[in-house]
Amino acid sequence: IQTVAILFCQSALHTGNIQLVIAATITPFTSLLGVYFFLWIQRLVGTTPKTMVMVLASLGALCPIYVLIGGIPGVPIGLKSTTELYIVAAYFGFLVSAISSYCRSTFAQMVPRGHENEFFAFYQITAAGSSWLGPLVTGIISDITLDMRNSFWFILIAIVLGIALMGTVDVEGGRDESVAFSLVERRNSMASRKSDEAEP
C-alpha cells in the first residue's frame, strides 16, 4: 500500500518531496502507538493473534477503499489533498507494525522447535520476494486504465483474499503438527545416537 500510495501522490497529486518526507515521518510514530494499542486491545478482549491479523487487515482495507471513493465524481474526499495524505499515512502507520507483529506471532506458533531459523528465513524471503508484485500489477493497471486510482482495486482484492485465506489457517492444528514433528525428530536423533554408540 505504502509504495503505491507514494507513486499515486507523486503522479496524481503532484506531491513534493518535503510533503512525502513529512508523511514518511508520521508513519513510524503512529506505528509505535499502534503496536501498544492493539496489544492492549488483544489482552483486553483475550483474542488470538490470528484474529488480530484478520481484524487489522480488515481495517487496512479501508485505505484502498478511501482512495477509490475519490474516483467517484463530485466526491471531495478520497486522497485528493496533502492533508489527506498525512491522515492516511498516520492511519496506515497505526496498523502496519501491529499487523506485521501479529503475522509473525501467528507464524511462530506453527514453527517446529529448533527450526526457527529455516522457517523465518523462508518467511522473510517470501515477504521480501513478493514485494515487487504489487507495484508491477498496479503499474500495469494504471497504464491500461490511464488512472492510477484504479490500481487500488488490486490492493483491495489482495487484502480481501488474504483475509479469506487467513480464515482457513488452522493454527491449533499447525501447532500440534509442529510438536509432533519435533517429537519424531528427537526420537530419530536418539535412535541414531544409540545406533552409533552400539557400533564397535
PDB file of C-alpha atoms in Angstrom, residues 10-173:
ATOM      1  CA  GLN A  10       3.523  11.903  -6.950  1.00  0.00           C
ATOM      2  CA  SER A  11       1.597  11.337 -10.162  1.00  0.00           C
ATOM      3  CA  ALA A  12      -1.953  12.386  -9.257  1.00  0.00           C
ATOM      4  CA  LEU A  13      -1.445  14.972  -6.513  1.00  0.00           C
ATOM      5  CA  HIS A  14       1.994  16.154  -7.652  1.00  0.00           C
ATOM      6  CA  THR A  15       3.140  15.903  -4.049  1.00  0.00           C
ATOM      7  CA  GLY A  16       6.585  17.345  -3.399  1.00  0.00           C
ATOM      8  CA  ASN A  17       9.462  15.594  -1.675  1.00  0.00           C
ATOM      9  CA  ILE A  18       9.036  17.623   1.512  1.00  0.00           C
ATOM     10  CA  GLN A  19       5.415  16.524   1.890  1.00  0.00           C
ATOM     11  CA  LEU A  20       6.383  12.895   1.276  1.00  0.00           C
ATOM     12  CA  VAL A  21       9.140  13.132   3.889  1.00  0.00           C
ATOM     13  CA  ILE A  22       6.645  14.537   6.397  1.00  0.00           C
ATOM     14  CA  ALA A  23       4.245  11.673   5.654  1.00  0.00           C
ATOM     15  CA  ALA A  24       7.076   9.152   5.971  1.00  0.00           C
ATOM     16  CA  THR A  25       7.989  10.701   9.345  1.00  0.00           C
ATOM     17  CA  ILE A  26       4.430  10.457  10.641  1.00  0.00           C
ATOM     18  CA  THR A  27       4.148   6.727   9.887  1.00  0.00           C
ATOM     19  CA  PRO A  28       6.772   5.369  12.348  1.00  0.00           C
ATOM     20  CA  PHE A  29       5.403   7.445  15.222  1.00  0.00           C
ATOM     21  CA  THR A  30       1.867   6.151  14.742  1.00  0.00           C
ATOM     22  CA  SER A  31       3.273   2.636  14.203  1.00  0.00           C
ATOM     23  CA  LEU A  32       4.724   2.670  17.703  1.00  0.00           C
ATOM     24  CA  LEU A  33       1.402   3.789  19.142  1.00  0.00           C
ATOM     25  CA  GLY A  34      -0.483   1.163  17.139  1.00  0.00           C
ATOM     26  CA  VAL A  35       1.640  -1.744  18.380  1.00  0.00           C
ATOM     27  CA  TYR A  36       0.950  -0.959  22.036  1.00  0.00           C
ATOM     28  CA  PHE A  37      -2.684  -0.019  21.435  1.00  0.00           C
ATOM     29  CA  PHE A  38      -3.602  -3.259  19.683  1.00  0.00           C
ATOM     30  CA  LEU A  39      -1.604  -5.296  22.203  1.00  0.00           C
ATOM     31  CA  TRP A  40      -3.751  -3.682  24.889  1.00  0.00           C
ATOM     32  CA  ILE A  41      -6.890  -4.448  22.867  1.00  0.00           C
ATOM     33  CA  GLN A  42      -5.852  -8.091  22.431  1.00  0.00           C
ATOM     34  CA  ARG A  43      -5.226  -8.536  26.144  1.00  0.00           C
ATOM     35  CA  LEU A  44      -8.467  -6.746  26.989  1.00  0.00           C
ATOM     36  CA  VAL A  45     -10.574  -8.894  24.665  1.00  0.00           C
ATOM     37  CA  GLY A  46      -8.500 -12.062  25.077  1.00  0.00           C
ATOM     38  CA  THR A  47      -8.403 -12.936  21.399  1.00  0.00           C
ATOM     39  CA  THR A  48      -5.794 -14.810  19.353  1.00  0.00           C
ATOM     40  CA  PRO A  49      -3.033 -13.346  17.142  1.00  0.00           C
ATOM     41  CA  LYS A  50      -4.768 -14.881  14.111  1.00  0.00           C
ATOM     42  CA  THR A  51      -7.963 -12.971  14.879  1.00  0.00           C
ATOM     43  CA  MET A  52      -5.956  -9.794  15.345  1.00  0.00           C
ATOM     44  CA  VAL A  53      -4.378 -10.286  11.909  1.00  0.00           C
ATOM     45  CA  MET A  54      -7.803 -10.579  10.306  1.00  0.00           C
ATOM     46  CA  VAL A  55      -9.192  -7.578  12.188  1.00  0.00           C
ATOM     47  CA  LEU A  56      -6.193  -5.396  11.363  1.00  0.00           C
ATOM     48  CA  ALA A  57      -6.258  -6.469   7.711  1.00  0.00           C
ATOM     49  CA  SER A  58      -9.937  -5.538   7.570  1.00  0.00           C
ATOM     50  CA  LEU A  59      -9.123  -2.128   8.987  1.00  0.00           C
ATOM     51  CA  GLY A  60      -6.272  -1.839   6.490  1.00  0.00           C
ATOM     52  CA  ALA A  61      -8.726  -2.446   3.636  1.00  0.00           C
ATOM     53  CA  LEU A  62     -10.245   0.928   4.446  1.00  0.00           C
ATOM     54  CA  CYS A  63      -7.151   2.594   2.945  1.00  0.00           C
ATOM     55  CA  PRO A  64      -7.735   1.469  -0.664  1.00  0.00           C
ATOM     56  CA  ILE A  65     -11.486   1.909  -0.210  1.00  0.00           C
ATOM     57  CA  TYR A  66     -10.915   5.510   0.822  1.00  0.00           C
ATOM     58  CA  VAL A  67      -8.737   6.176  -2.222  1.00  0.00           C
ATOM     59  CA  LEU A  68     -11.299   4.539  -4.526  1.00  0.00           C
ATOM     60  CA  ILE A  69     -14.026   6.784  -3.108  1.00  0.00           C
ATOM     61  CA  GLY A  70     -12.074   9.682  -4.556  1.00  0.00           C
ATOM     62  CA  GLY A  71     -12.769   8.329  -8.027  1.00  0.00           C
ATOM     63  CA  ILE A  72     -16.497   8.993  -7.671  1.00  0.00           C
ATOM     64  CA  PRO A  73     -17.368  12.235  -9.494  1.00  0.00           C
ATOM     65  CA  GLY A  74     -18.278  15.083  -7.185  1.00  0.00           C
ATOM     66  CA  VAL A  75     -16.854  13.484  -4.025  1.00  0.00           C
ATOM     67  CA  PRO A  76     -14.460  15.973  -2.377  1.00  0.00           C
ATOM     68  CA  ILE A  77     -12.512  13.379  -0.380  1.00  0.00           C
ATOM     69  CA  GLY A  78     -10.508  10.273  -1.268  1.00  0.00           C
ATOM     70  CA  LEU A  79      -6.833  11.221  -1.066  1.00  0.00           C
ATOM     71  CA  LYS A  80      -7.155  14.398  -3.080  1.00  0.00           C
ATOM     72  CA  SER A  81      -5.067  16.690  -0.893  1.00  0.00           C
ATOM     73  CA  THR A  82      -1.828  16.750   1.076  1.00  0.00           C
ATOM     74  CA  THR A  83      -3.788  16.948   4.336  1.00  0.00           C
ATOM     75  CA  GLU A  84      -5.498  13.674   3.496  1.00  0.00           C
ATOM     76  CA  LEU A  85      -2.084  12.186   2.698  1.00  0.00           C
ATOM     77  CA  TYR A  86      -0.940  12.918   6.237  1.00  0.00           C
ATOM     78  CA  ILE A  87      -4.110  11.421   7.710  1.00  0.00           C
ATOM     79  CA  VAL A  88      -3.852   8.255   5.601  1.00  0.00           C
ATOM     80  CA  ALA A  89      -0.138   7.954   6.474  1.00  0.00           C
ATOM     81  CA  ALA A  90      -0.957   8.196  10.175  1.00  0.00           C
ATOM     82  CA  TYR A  91      -3.774   5.655   9.897  1.00  0.00           C
ATOM     83  CA  PHE A  92      -1.667   3.250   7.830  1.00  0.00           C
ATOM     84  CA  GLY A  93       1.230   3.536  10.244  1.00  0.00           C
ATOM     85  CA  PHE A  94      -1.104   2.851  13.160  1.00  0.00           C
ATOM     86  CA  LEU A  95      -1.900  -0.541  11.603  1.00  0.00           C
ATOM     87  CA  VAL A  96       1.169  -1.702   9.683  1.00  0.00           C
ATOM     88  CA  SER A  97       3.586  -2.577  12.505  1.00  0.00           C
ATOM     89  CA  ALA A  98       0.854  -4.212  14.570  1.00  0.00           C
ATOM     90  CA  ILE A  99      -0.287  -6.469  11.725  1.00  0.00           C
ATOM     91  CA  SER A 100       3.320  -7.371  10.916  1.00  0.00           C
ATOM     92  CA  SER A 101       3.903  -8.359  14.548  1.00  0.00           C
ATOM     93  CA  TYR A 102       0.761 -10.478  14.721  1.00  0.00           C
ATOM     94  CA  CYS A 103       1.583 -12.197  11.428  1.00  0.00           C
ATOM     95  CA  ARG A 104       4.962 -13.226  12.822  1.00  0.00           C
ATOM     96  CA  SER A 105       3.394 -14.257  16.111  1.00  0.00           C
ATOM     97  CA  THR A 106       0.834 -16.448  14.327  1.00  0.00           C
ATOM     98  CA  PHE A 107       3.514 -17.990  12.132  1.00  0.00           C
ATOM     99  CA  ALA A 108       5.790 -18.631  15.123  1.00  0.00           C
ATOM    100  CA  GLN A 109       3.135 -20.780  16.795  1.00  0.00           C
ATOM    101  CA  MET A 110       3.363 -23.303  13.944  1.00  0.00           C
ATOM    102  CA  VAL A 111       7.162 -23.467  13.650  1.00  0.00           C
ATOM    103  CA  PRO A 112       8.802 -26.694  14.923  1.00  0.00           C
ATOM    104  CA  ARG A 113      11.180 -26.122  17.803  1.00  0.00           C
ATOM    105  CA  GLY A 114      14.773 -25.974  16.661  1.00  0.00           C
ATOM    106  CA  HIS A 115      13.833 -24.961  13.102  1.00  0.00           C
ATOM    107  CA  GLU A 116      13.079 -21.298  13.722  1.00  0.00           C
ATOM    108  CA  ASN A 117      15.936 -20.054  11.539  1.00  0.00           C
ATOM    109  CA  GLU A 118      14.875 -22.039   8.468  1.00  0.00           C
ATOM    110  CA  PHE A 119      11.205 -21.172   8.727  1.00  0.00           C
ATOM    111  CA  PHE A 120      11.686 -17.474   9.423  1.00  0.00           C
ATOM    112  CA  ALA A 121      14.259 -17.242   6.638  1.00  0.00           C
ATOM    113  CA  PHE A 122      11.595 -18.661   4.326  1.00  0.00           C
ATOM    114  CA  TYR A 123       9.075 -16.223   5.799  1.00  0.00           C
ATOM    115  CA  GLN A 124      11.366 -13.286   5.097  1.00  0.00           C
ATOM    116  CA  ILE A 125      12.209 -14.466   1.575  1.00  0.00           C
ATOM    117  CA  THR A 126       8.557 -14.817   0.590  1.00  0.00           C
ATOM    118  CA  ALA A 127       7.670 -11.462   2.170  1.00  0.00           C
ATOM    119  CA  ALA A 128      10.504  -9.537   0.532  1.00  0.00           C
ATOM    120  CA  GLY A 129      10.495 -11.575  -2.668  1.00  0.00           C
ATOM    121  CA  SER A 130       6.877 -10.739  -3.413  1.00  0.00           C
ATOM    122  CA  SER A 131       7.250  -7.010  -2.715  1.00  0.00           C
ATOM    123  CA  TRP A 132       7.811  -6.335  -6.424  1.00  0.00           C
ATOM    124  CA  LEU A 133       4.475  -7.860  -7.415  1.00  0.00           C
ATOM    125  CA  GLY A 134       2.246  -5.080  -6.090  1.00  0.00           C
ATOM    126  CA  PRO A 135       3.968  -2.171  -7.876  1.00  0.00           C
ATOM    127  CA  LEU A 136       4.200  -4.250 -11.066  1.00  0.00           C
ATOM    128  CA  VAL A 137       0.500  -5.127 -11.199  1.00  0.00           C
ATOM    129  CA  THR A 138      -0.645  -1.681 -10.119  1.00  0.00           C
ATOM    130  CA  GLY A 139       1.615  -0.140 -12.761  1.00  0.00           C
ATOM    131  CA  ILE A 140       0.053  -2.330 -15.451  1.00  0.00           C
ATOM    132  CA  ILE A 141      -3.447  -1.403 -14.280  1.00  0.00           C
ATOM    133  CA  SER A 142      -2.510   2.271 -14.286  1.00  0.00           C
ATOM    134  CA  ASP A 143      -1.117   2.073 -17.823  1.00  0.00           C
ATOM    135  CA  ILE A 144      -4.187   0.265 -19.134  1.00  0.00           C
ATOM    136  CA  THR A 145      -6.825   2.435 -17.445  1.00  0.00           C
ATOM    137  CA  LEU A 146      -4.811   5.684 -17.541  1.00  0.00           C
ATOM    138  CA  ASP A 147      -5.855   6.307 -13.932  1.00  0.00           C
ATOM    139  CA  MET A 148      -3.614   5.180 -11.096  1.00  0.00           C
ATOM    140  CA  ARG A 149      -6.519   5.348  -8.673  1.00  0.00           C
ATOM    141  CA  ASN A 150      -7.863   2.165 -10.276  1.00  0.00           C
ATOM    142  CA  SER A 151      -4.721   0.376  -9.087  1.00  0.00           C
ATOM    143  CA  PHE A 152      -6.154   0.368  -5.594  1.00  0.00           C
ATOM    144  CA  TRP A 153      -8.763  -2.165  -6.740  1.00  0.00           C
ATOM    145  CA  PHE A 154      -5.948  -4.700  -6.939  1.00  0.00           C
ATOM    146  CA  ILE A 155      -4.783  -3.810  -3.431  1.00  0.00           C
ATOM    147  CA  LEU A 156      -8.313  -4.123  -2.067  1.00  0.00           C
ATOM    148  CA  ILE A 157      -8.847  -7.505  -3.725  1.00  0.00           C
ATOM    149  CA  ALA A 158      -5.465  -8.737  -2.462  1.00  0.00           C
ATOM    150  CA  ILE A 159      -6.349  -7.755   1.104  1.00  0.00           C
ATOM    151  CA  VAL A 160      -9.784  -9.398   0.928  1.00  0.00           C
ATOM    152  CA  LEU A 161      -8.281 -12.617  -0.464  1.00  0.00           C
ATOM    153  CA  GLY A 162      -5.630 -12.537   2.234  1.00  0.00           C
ATOM    154  CA  ILE A 163      -8.261 -12.266   4.943  1.00  0.00           C
ATOM    155  CA  ALA A 164     -10.203 -15.167   3.412  1.00  0.00           C
ATOM    156  CA  LEU A 165      -7.086 -17.346   3.231  1.00  0.00           C
ATOM    157  CA  MET A 166      -6.110 -16.440   6.774  1.00  0.00           C
ATOM    158  CA  GLY A 167      -9.503 -17.620   7.926  1.00  0.00           C
ATOM    159  CA  THR A 168      -8.715 -21.119   6.648  1.00  0.00           C
ATOM    160  CA  VAL A 169      -5.451 -21.408   8.614  1.00  0.00           C
ATOM    161  CA  ASP A 170      -5.703 -23.963  11.417  1.00  0.00           C
ATOM    162  CA  VAL A 171      -3.240 -22.551  13.920  1.00  0.00           C
ATOM    163  CA  GLU A 172      -4.032 -25.148  16.579  1.00  0.00           C
ATOM    164  CA  GLY A 173      -3.557 -27.972  14.073  1.00  0.00           C
TER     165      GLY A 173
END
